[in-house]
Amino acid sequence: MLSTEQLYHKFLECTGVSIDTRRITPNCLFVALKGANFDGNQFAEQAIASGAKYALVDDEVVATQNPARYLLVSDCLTALQDLARHHRQTFTFPVIALTGSNGKTTTKELIAAVLSKKYRTYATVGNLNNHIGVPLTLLSLNEQCEMAVVEMGANHQKEIELLCSIAQPTHGLITNVGKAHLEGFGGIEGVRKGKGELYDFLAQHAKTVFINSRDTTLTAMYRERLKTLRSETTFAEAIFYPGDPVELVQESPVVIYRDVTGHDVTTHLPGRYNFDNMLAALAIGQYFGVSPEDANRAVADYTPTNNRSQVIVKGSNTVLLDAYNANPSSMAAAIRQFAATPARRKVVILGDMYELGDESEAEHAALGKLIADSNFDLVILAGKDMKYALAHLPNAYYFPDKFSLHNWIMDNPMTDTHILIKGSRGMSLETVVQFI
């Protein structure tokens, strides 16, 4: 079996890494991961036939079938993570890690956009932010990079700790701590502890942390670690932002902020919650010497995609599509923001929030109360757990499945309406847009 060092030499002969035979690139390294319903070892031959230079396998029988092209390790996932860690250690440029309950991907993209004005910056592609995605992100880095922005997601404790051990960030940011993945984390305190593992790593290794000074939870988490590590290693420095006065001028339908020079910057993102994401990107840009003009231009030019805070015009209707994911914290923020949006007629189409465990009924019921207090013109709910919101919404339309929802929307066309669509990823509520 190959050691990490031996595997790394083989990796250097390759053009990249793939874990999917449908996405093989010429001379890449195919990694045969296992899943609940598949064994990647069985696709090694197909990967080589499709152009992979080597296939990393952990089945000894498979390995004997093509010893020149099949690289045998004891466990492919562990080998992938160790390979990524080894590759990361060959670079000395800054690696900025970020996690949080909400806003990770948007913040990551804003940070990357700002830093790209001055540095060759590589950032996590899409949502590759877990125990597989982070290694793949790191293995995409090369000597041409000057900066890396690595998004880290987690749905249970010790996951951020693992990702930090692989990525070894030099700088870090937690966007916020909210009610996300409550089932896996074991409640809100579990979320706090799990996300705080990034602070733990940065403190223990004397690295730099960026902290939203207006977030009392994050500030408290920082101070807790100062007390705990008083006689040991602690953060190299803590950058509290916003330091310079950046004023929120307008939050709806899109954010407009006034920068330190007094100029108004109009963005493509709605909501106060996205303003916080912008402040993080501006603070990191300032820290790394990006000019205010370039940073503002990057934030202003950023256009959301992939069902996140997208504004879509459909005839006379304006749709705010925020259907990539949802949890009680992000759903509440979106509803409050939408309620404050000036519009003649406002409709919400909301789907289930997933991974809430025993808290699901209570959290969906609380959401129903918030929606009722917001006085929307029409409320449409979908999914098995949204029925718990109906106690506060006797006039809402409820559909246990999307097929019924699609049919109702087609039969009841809307005009001159602002529409918020939001739900967890498993609901895939973006499919609703085509019927509006």
PDB file of N, CA and C in Angstrom, residues 346-428:
ATOM      1  N   LYS A 346     -47.564  41.114  -1.852  1.00  0.00           N
ATOM      2  CA  LYS A 346     -46.465  40.227  -1.464  1.00  0.00           C
ATOM      3  C   LYS A 346     -46.987  38.821  -1.136  1.00  0.00           C
ATOM      4  N   VAL A 347     -46.296  37.837  -1.706  1.00  0.00           N
ATOM      5  CA  VAL A 347     -46.665  36.437  -1.524  1.00  0.00           C
ATOM      6  C   VAL A 347     -45.427  35.664  -1.089  1.00  0.00           C
ATOM      7  N   VAL A 348     -45.596  34.737  -0.145  1.00  0.00           N
ATOM      8  CA  VAL A 348     -44.489  33.860   0.245  1.00  0.00           C
ATOM      9  C   VAL A 348     -44.841  32.419  -0.107  1.00  0.00           C
ATOM     10  N   ILE A 349     -43.885  31.722  -0.686  1.00  0.00           N
ATOM     11  CA  ILE A 349     -44.005  30.292  -0.974  1.00  0.00           C
ATOM     12  C   ILE A 349     -42.863  29.625  -0.228  1.00  0.00           C
ATOM     13  N   LEU A 350     -43.196  28.910   0.833  1.00  0.00           N
ATOM     14  CA  LEU A 350     -42.185  28.400   1.756  1.00  0.00           C
ATOM     15  C   LEU A 350     -42.272  26.884   1.896  1.00  0.00           C
ATOM     16  N   GLY A 351     -41.097  26.249   1.953  1.00  0.00           N
ATOM     17  CA  GLY A 351     -41.037  24.807   2.107  1.00  0.00           C
ATOM     18  C   GLY A 351     -40.402  24.392   3.414  1.00  0.00           C
ATOM     19  N   ASP A 352     -40.451  23.113   3.692  1.00  0.00           N
ATOM     20  CA  ASP A 352     -39.928  22.564   4.947  1.00  0.00           C
ATOM     21  C   ASP A 352     -38.488  22.974   5.226  1.00  0.00           C
ATOM     22  N   MET A 353     -38.188  23.094   6.530  1.00  0.00           N
ATOM     23  CA  MET A 353     -36.821  23.240   7.009  1.00  0.00           C
ATOM     24  C   MET A 353     -36.358  21.873   7.503  1.00  0.00           C
ATOM     25  N   TYR A 354     -35.268  21.374   6.966  1.00  0.00           N
ATOM     26  CA  TYR A 354     -34.816  20.018   7.269  1.00  0.00           C
ATOM     27  C   TYR A 354     -33.828  19.981   8.444  1.00  0.00           C
ATOM     28  N   GLU A 355     -33.563  18.767   8.901  1.00  0.00           N
ATOM     29  CA  GLU A 355     -32.529  18.467   9.908  1.00  0.00           C
ATOM     30  C   GLU A 355     -32.750  19.191  11.235  1.00  0.00           C
ATOM     31  N   LEU A 356     -34.009  19.284  11.652  1.00  0.00           N
ATOM     32  CA  LEU A 356     -34.306  19.925  12.932  1.00  0.00           C
ATOM     33  C   LEU A 356     -34.617  18.913  14.026  1.00  0.00           C
ATOM     34  N   GLY A 357     -34.714  17.637  13.669  1.00  0.00           N
ATOM     35  CA  GLY A 357     -34.932  16.598  14.665  1.00  0.00           C
ATOM     36  C   GLY A 357     -36.189  16.821  15.474  1.00  0.00           C
ATOM     37  N   ASP A 358     -36.049  16.675  16.805  1.00  0.00           N
ATOM     38  CA  ASP A 358     -37.195  16.809  17.706  1.00  0.00           C
ATOM     39  C   ASP A 358     -37.724  18.238  17.772  1.00  0.00           C
ATOM     40  N   GLU A 359     -36.933  19.206  17.270  1.00  0.00           N
ATOM     41  CA  GLU A 359     -37.346  20.603  17.328  1.00  0.00           C
ATOM     42  C   GLU A 359     -38.182  21.016  16.114  1.00  0.00           C
ATOM     43  N   SER A 360     -38.374  20.095  15.166  1.00  0.00           N
ATOM     44  CA  SER A 360     -39.009  20.476  13.909  1.00  0.00           C
ATOM     45  C   SER A 360     -40.421  21.027  14.092  1.00  0.00           C
ATOM     46  N   GLU A 361     -41.246  20.341  14.867  1.00  0.00           N
ATOM     47  CA  GLU A 361     -42.625  20.799  15.048  1.00  0.00           C
ATOM     48  C   GLU A 361     -42.662  22.182  15.673  1.00  0.00           C
ATOM     49  N   ALA A 362     -41.883  22.399  16.730  1.00  0.00           N
ATOM     50  CA  ALA A 362     -41.881  23.688  17.420  1.00  0.00           C
ATOM     51  C   ALA A 362     -41.337  24.800  16.528  1.00  0.00           C
ATOM     52  N   GLU A 363     -40.303  24.499  15.766  1.00  0.00           N
ATOM     53  CA  GLU A 363     -39.692  25.535  14.929  1.00  0.00           C
ATOM     54  C   GLU A 363     -40.600  25.907  13.755  1.00  0.00           C
ATOM     55  N   HIS A 364     -41.288  24.934  13.178  1.00  0.00           N
ATOM     56  CA  HIS A 364     -42.219  25.259  12.093  1.00  0.00           C
ATOM     57  C   HIS A 364     -43.437  26.019  12.630  1.00  0.00           C
ATOM     58  N   ALA A 365     -43.867  25.681  13.837  1.00  0.00           N
ATOM     59  CA  ALA A 365     -44.980  26.407  14.452  1.00  0.00           C
ATOM     60  C   ALA A 365     -44.579  27.856  14.732  1.00  0.00           C
ATOM     61  N   ALA A 366     -43.354  28.050  15.234  1.00  0.00           N
ATOM     62  CA  ALA A 366     -42.865  29.410  15.502  1.00  0.00           C
ATOM     63  C   ALA A 366     -42.752  30.207  14.211  1.00  0.00           C
ATOM     64  N   LEU A 367     -42.381  29.530  13.155  1.00  0.00           N
ATOM     65  CA  LEU A 367     -42.311  30.191  11.857  1.00  0.00           C
ATOM     66  C   LEU A 367     -43.693  30.652  11.418  1.00  0.00           C
ATOM     67  N   GLY A 368     -44.710  29.828  11.668  1.00  0.00           N
ATOM     68  CA  GLY A 368     -46.080  30.196  11.332  1.00  0.00           C
ATOM     69  C   GLY A 368     -46.512  31.470  12.037  1.00  0.00           C
ATOM     70  N   LYS A 369     -46.118  31.604  13.303  1.00  0.00           N
ATOM     71  CA  LYS A 369     -46.454  32.822  14.074  1.00  0.00           C
ATOM     72  C   LYS A 369     -45.775  34.038  13.452  1.00  0.00           C
ATOM     73  N   LEU A 370     -44.512  33.895  13.064  1.00  0.00           N
ATOM     74  CA  LEU A 370     -43.783  35.005  12.449  1.00  0.00           C
ATOM     75  C   LEU A 370     -44.424  35.414  11.122  1.00  0.00           C
ATOM     76  N   ILE A 371     -44.806  34.428  10.325  1.00  0.00           N
ATOM     77  CA  ILE A 371     -45.453  34.721   9.043  1.00  0.00           C
ATOM     78  C   ILE A 371     -46.780  35.447   9.273  1.00  0.00           C
ATOM     79  N   ALA A 372     -47.551  34.977  10.264  1.00  0.00           N
ATOM     80  CA  ALA A 372     -48.845  35.599  10.555  1.00  0.00           C
ATOM     81  C   ALA A 372     -48.667  37.062  10.950  1.00  0.00           C
ATOM     82  N   ASP A 373     -47.626  37.359  11.705  1.00  0.00           N
ATOM     83  CA  ASP A 373     -47.373  38.731  12.151  1.00  0.00           C
ATOM     84  C   ASP A 373     -46.888  39.624  11.015  1.00  0.00           C
ATOM     85  N   SER A 374     -46.490  39.018   9.909  1.00  0.00           N
ATOM     86  CA  SER A 374     -45.923  39.792   8.800  1.00  0.00           C
ATOM     87  C   SER A 374     -46.975  40.287   7.807  1.00  0.00           C
ATOM     88  N   ASN A 375     -48.187  39.764   7.897  1.00  0.00           N
ATOM     89  CA  ASN A 375     -49.318  40.265   7.094  1.00  0.00           C
ATOM     90  C   ASN A 375     -49.061  40.240   5.587  1.00  0.00           C
ATOM     91  N   PHE A 376     -48.648  39.085   5.082  1.00  0.00           N
ATOM     92  CA  PHE A 376     -48.481  38.949   3.637  1.00  0.00           C
ATOM     93  C   PHE A 376     -49.848  38.786   2.981  1.00  0.00           C
ATOM     94  N   ASP A 377     -49.929  39.124   1.698  1.00  0.00           N
ATOM     95  CA  ASP A 377     -51.193  39.023   0.982  1.00  0.00           C
ATOM     96  C   ASP A 377     -51.609  37.576   0.743  1.00  0.00           C
ATOM     97  N   LEU A 378     -50.608  36.707   0.590  1.00  0.00           N
ATOM     98  CA  LEU A 378     -50.903  35.298   0.340  1.00  0.00           C
ATOM     99  C   LEU A 378     -49.755  34.464   0.885  1.00  0.00           C
ATOM    100  N   VAL A 379     -50.099  33.381   1.574  1.00  0.00           N
ATOM    101  CA  VAL A 379     -49.093  32.468   2.132  1.00  0.00           C
ATOM    102  C   VAL A 379     -49.333  31.081   1.565  1.00  0.00           C
ATOM    103  N   ILE A 380     -48.285  30.505   0.974  1.00  0.00           N
ATOM    104  CA  ILE A 380     -48.371  29.171   0.390  1.00  0.00           C
ATOM    105  C   ILE A 380     -47.271  28.321   1.018  1.00  0.00           C
ATOM    106  N   LEU A 381     -47.653  27.184   1.589  1.00  0.00           N
ATOM    107  CA  LEU A 381     -46.711  26.332   2.299  1.00  0.00           C
ATOM    108  C   LEU A 381     -46.661  24.948   1.656  1.00  0.00           C
ATOM    109  N   ALA A 382     -45.477  24.336   1.682  1.00  0.00           N
ATOM    110  CA  ALA A 382     -45.316  23.004   1.083  1.00  0.00           C
ATOM    111  C   ALA A 382     -44.390  22.159   1.938  1.00  0.00           C
ATOM    112  N   GLY A 383     -44.677  20.850   2.006  1.00  0.00           N
ATOM    113  CA  GLY A 383     -43.829  19.925   2.752  1.00  0.00           C
ATOM    114  C   GLY A 383     -44.534  19.365   3.964  1.00  0.00           C
ATOM    115  N   LYS A 384     -44.080  18.215   4.424  1.00  0.00           N
ATOM    116  CA  LYS A 384     -44.799  17.515   5.495  1.00  0.00           C
ATOM    117  C   LYS A 384     -44.775  18.253   6.834  1.00  0.00           C
ATOM    118  N   ASP A 385     -43.695  18.997   7.138  1.00  0.00           N
ATOM    119  CA  ASP A 385     -43.608  19.651   8.441  1.00  0.00           C
ATOM    120  C   ASP A 385     -44.187  21.059   8.451  1.00  0.00           C
ATOM    121  N   MET A 386     -44.430  21.625   7.277  1.00  0.00           N
ATOM    122  CA  MET A 386     -45.045  22.946   7.241  1.00  0.00           C
ATOM    123  C   MET A 386     -46.489  22.931   7.744  1.00  0.00           C
ATOM    124  N   LYS A 387     -47.053  21.759   7.890  1.00  0.00           N
ATOM    125  CA  LYS A 387     -48.412  21.694   8.437  1.00  0.00           C
ATOM    126  C   LYS A 387     -48.453  22.240   9.866  1.00  0.00           C
ATOM    127  N   TYR A 388     -47.295  22.185  10.569  1.00  0.00           N
ATOM    128  CA  TYR A 388     -47.265  22.692  11.945  1.00  0.00           C
ATOM    129  C   TYR A 388     -47.371  24.219  11.989  1.00  0.00           C
ATOM    130  N   ALA A 389     -47.098  24.881  10.863  1.00  0.00           N
ATOM    131  CA  ALA A 389     -47.223  26.338  10.816  1.00  0.00           C
ATOM    132  C   ALA A 389     -48.670  26.780  10.651  1.00  0.00           C
ATOM    133  N   LEU A 390     -49.536  25.852  10.263  1.00  0.00           N
ATOM    134  CA  LEU A 390     -50.919  26.207   9.920  1.00  0.00           C
ATOM    135  C   LEU A 390     -51.741  26.662  11.121  1.00  0.00           C
ATOM    136  N   ALA A 391     -51.329  26.301  12.329  1.00  0.00           N
ATOM    137  CA  ALA A 391     -52.085  26.707  13.515  1.00  0.00           C
ATOM    138  C   ALA A 391     -52.210  28.222  13.606  1.00  0.00           C
ATOM    139  N   HIS A 392     -51.209  28.930  13.093  1.00  0.00           N
ATOM    140  CA  HIS A 392     -51.228  30.394  13.123  1.00  0.00           C
ATOM    141  C   HIS A 392     -51.653  30.998  11.785  1.00  0.00           C
ATOM    142  N   LEU A 393     -51.908  30.128  10.803  1.00  0.00           N
ATOM    143  CA  LEU A 393     -52.178  30.611   9.444  1.00  0.00           C
ATOM    144  C   LEU A 393     -53.422  29.930   8.860  1.00  0.00           C
ATOM    145  N   PRO A 394     -54.593  30.222   9.393  1.00  0.00           N
ATOM    146  CA  PRO A 394     -55.812  29.537   8.935  1.00  0.00           C
ATOM    147  C   PRO A 394     -56.158  29.795   7.471  1.00  0.00           C
ATOM    148  N   ASN A 395     -55.632  30.868   6.906  1.00  0.00           N
ATOM    149  CA  ASN A 395     -55.966  31.186   5.516  1.00  0.00           C
ATOM    150  C   ASN A 395     -54.858  30.814   4.532  1.00  0.00           C
ATOM    151  N   ALA A 396     -53.828  30.142   5.018  1.00  0.00           N
ATOM    152  CA  ALA A 396     -52.731  29.752   4.137  1.00  0.00           C
ATOM    153  C   ALA A 396     -53.151  28.585   3.254  1.00  0.00           C
ATOM    154  N   TYR A 397     -52.529  28.493   2.106  1.00  0.00           N
ATOM    155  CA  TYR A 397     -52.708  27.324   1.230  1.00  0.00           C
ATOM    156  C   TYR A 397     -51.575  26.349   1.541  1.00  0.00           C
ATOM    157  N   TYR A 398     -51.940  25.098   1.789  1.00  0.00           N
ATOM    158  CA  TYR A 398     -50.946  24.098   2.197  1.00  0.00           C
ATOM    159  C   TYR A 398     -50.960  22.914   1.245  1.00  0.00           C
ATOM    160  N   PHE A 399     -49.757  22.483   0.821  1.00  0.00           N
ATOM    161  CA  PHE A 399     -49.612  21.351  -0.085  1.00  0.00           C
ATOM    162  C   PHE A 399     -48.541  20.408   0.464  1.00  0.00           C
ATOM    163  N   PRO A 400     -48.903  19.175   0.714  1.00  0.00           N
ATOM    164  CA  PRO A 400     -47.918  18.238   1.264  1.00  0.00           C
ATOM    165  C   PRO A 400     -46.834  17.862   0.264  1.00  0.00           C
ATOM    166  N   ASP A 401     -47.081  18.080  -1.022  1.00  0.00           N
ATOM    167  CA  ASP A 401     -46.095  17.723  -2.038  1.00  0.00           C
ATOM    168  C   ASP A 401     -46.019  18.823  -3.098  1.00  0.00           C
ATOM    169  N   LYS A 402     -44.918  18.830  -3.845  1.00  0.00           N
ATOM    170  CA  LYS A 402     -44.702  19.890  -4.836  1.00  0.00           C
ATOM    171  C   LYS A 402     -45.579  19.733  -6.073  1.00  0.00           C
ATOM    172  N   PHE A 403     -45.987  18.518  -6.390  1.00  0.00           N
ATOM    173  CA  PHE A 403     -46.837  18.313  -7.560  1.00  0.00           C
ATOM    174  C   PHE A 403     -48.134  19.102  -7.413  1.00  0.00           C
ATOM    175  N   SER A 404     -48.739  19.013  -6.241  1.00  0.00           N
ATOM    176  CA  SER A 404     -49.975  19.764  -5.970  1.00  0.00           C
ATOM    177  C   SER A 404     -49.709  21.261  -5.974  1.00  0.00           C
ATOM    178  N   LEU A 405     -48.558  21.650  -5.435  1.00  0.00           N
ATOM    179  CA  LEU A 405     -48.171  23.061  -5.408  1.00  0.00           C
ATOM    180  C   LEU A 405     -48.043  23.617  -6.821  1.00  0.00           C
ATOM    181  N   HIS A 406     -47.333  22.879  -7.676  1.00  0.00           N
ATOM    182  CA  HIS A 406     -47.156  23.320  -9.068  1.00  0.00           C
ATOM    183  C   HIS A 406     -48.507  23.507  -9.765  1.00  0.00           C
ATOM    184  N   ASN A 407     -49.390  22.553  -9.582  1.00  0.00           N
ATOM    185  CA  ASN A 407     -50.701  22.616 -10.230  1.00  0.00           C
ATOM    186  C   ASN A 407     -51.502  23.828  -9.762  1.00  0.00           C
ATOM    187  N   TRP A 408     -51.443  24.102  -8.457  1.00  0.00           N
ATOM    188  CA  TRP A 408     -52.214  25.225  -7.918  1.00  0.00           C
ATOM    189  C   TRP A 408     -51.692  26.542  -8.482  1.00  0.00           C
ATOM    190  N   ILE A 409     -50.379  26.679  -8.541  1.00  0.00           N
ATOM    191  CA  ILE A 409     -49.793  27.921  -9.050  1.00  0.00           C
ATOM    192  C   ILE A 409     -50.161  28.130 -10.524  1.00  0.00           C
ATOM    193  N   MET A 410     -50.143  27.057 -11.302  1.00  0.00           N
ATOM    194  CA  MET A 410     -50.539  27.174 -12.713  1.00  0.00           C
ATOM    195  C   MET A 410     -52.000  27.575 -12.850  1.00  0.00           C
ATOM    196  N   ASP A 411     -52.835  27.074 -11.948  1.00  0.00           N
ATOM    197  CA  ASP A 411     -54.276  27.359 -12.013  1.00  0.00           C
ATOM    198  C   ASP A 411     -54.635  28.722 -11.427  1.00  0.00           C
ATOM    199  N   ASN A 412     -53.685  29.348 -10.715  1.00  0.00           N
ATOM    200  CA  ASN A 412     -53.953  30.628 -10.058  1.00  0.00           C
ATOM    201  C   ASN A 412     -52.816  31.614 -10.381  1.00  0.00           C
ATOM    202  N   PRO A 413     -52.754  32.066 -11.619  1.00  0.00           N
ATOM    203  CA  PRO A 413     -51.653  32.945 -12.038  1.00  0.00           C
ATOM    204  C   PRO A 413     -51.616  34.250 -11.235  1.00  0.00           C
ATOM    205  N   MET A 414     -50.405  34.736 -11.017  1.00  0.00           N
ATOM    206  CA  MET A 414     -50.200  35.975 -10.274  1.00  0.00           C
ATOM    207  C   MET A 414     -49.699  37.068 -11.216  1.00  0.00           C
ATOM    208  N   THR A 415     -50.039  38.292 -10.898  1.00  0.00           N
ATOM    209  CA  THR A 415     -49.537  39.446 -11.651  1.00  0.00           C
ATOM    210  C   THR A 415     -49.181  40.554 -10.673  1.00  0.00           C
ATOM    211  N   ASP A 416     -48.220  41.387 -11.068  1.00  0.00           N
ATOM    212  CA  ASP A 416     -47.818  42.554 -10.270  1.00  0.00           C
ATOM    213  C   ASP A 416     -47.559  42.177  -8.804  1.00  0.00           C
ATOM    214  N   THR A 417     -46.834  41.094  -8.623  1.00  0.00           N
ATOM    215  CA  THR A 417     -46.637  40.539  -7.286  1.00  0.00           C
ATOM    216  C   THR A 417     -45.152  40.330  -7.001  1.00  0.00           C
ATOM    217  N   HIS A 418     -44.740  40.600  -5.756  1.00  0.00           N
ATOM    218  CA  HIS A 418     -43.416  40.234  -5.263  1.00  0.00           C
ATOM    219  C   HIS A 418     -43.561  38.897  -4.530  1.00  0.00           C
ATOM    220  N   ILE A 419     -42.692  37.949  -4.865  1.00  0.00           N
ATOM    221  CA  ILE A 419     -42.837  36.581  -4.361  1.00  0.00           C
ATOM    222  C   ILE A 419     -41.523  36.114  -3.753  1.00  0.00           C
ATOM    223  N   LEU A 420     -41.562  35.685  -2.505  1.00  0.00           N
ATOM    224  CA  LEU A 420     -40.409  35.072  -1.841  1.00  0.00           C
ATOM    225  C   LEU A 420     -40.563  33.560  -1.895  1.00  0.00           C
ATOM    226  N   ILE A 421     -39.525  32.869  -2.402  1.00  0.00           N
ATOM    227  CA  ILE A 421     -39.512  31.406  -2.433  1.00  0.00           C
ATOM    228  C   ILE A 421     -38.328  30.931  -1.619  1.00  0.00           C
ATOM    229  N   LYS A 422     -38.604  30.151  -0.576  1.00  0.00           N
ATOM    230  CA  LYS A 422     -37.512  29.679   0.286  1.00  0.00           C
ATOM    231  C   LYS A 422     -37.866  28.346   0.927  1.00  0.00           C
ATOM    232  N   GLY A 423     -36.873  27.464   1.000  1.00  0.00           N
ATOM    233  CA  GLY A 423     -37.044  26.169   1.643  1.00  0.00           C
ATOM    234  C   GLY A 423     -35.713  25.438   1.673  1.00  0.00           C
ATOM    235  N   SER A 424     -35.656  24.336   2.377  1.00  0.00           N
ATOM    236  CA  SER A 424     -34.418  23.555   2.450  1.00  0.00           C
ATOM    237  C   SER A 424     -34.088  22.929   1.105  1.00  0.00           C
ATOM    238  N   ARG A 425     -32.826  22.561   0.939  1.00  0.00           N
ATOM    239  CA  ARG A 425     -32.339  22.057  -0.345  1.00  0.00           C
ATOM    240  C   ARG A 425     -33.157  20.856  -0.827  1.00  0.00           C
ATOM    241  N   GLY A 426     -33.556  20.004   0.095  1.00  0.00           N
ATOM    242  CA  GLY A 426     -34.311  18.821  -0.291  1.00  0.00           C
ATOM    243  C   GLY A 426     -35.663  19.123  -0.890  1.00  0.00           C
ATOM    244  N   MET A 427     -36.188  20.322  -0.647  1.00  0.00           N
ATOM    245  CA  MET A 427     -37.467  20.723  -1.223  1.00  0.00           C
ATOM    246  C   MET A 427     -37.326  21.159  -2.681  1.00  0.00           C
ATOM    247  N   SER A 428     -36.145  21.612  -3.072  1.00  0.00           N
ATOM    248  CA  SER A 428     -35.894  22.051  -4.474  1.00  0.00           C
ATOM    249  C   SER A 428     -36.986  22.988  -4.980  1.00  0.00           C
TER     250      SER A 428
END
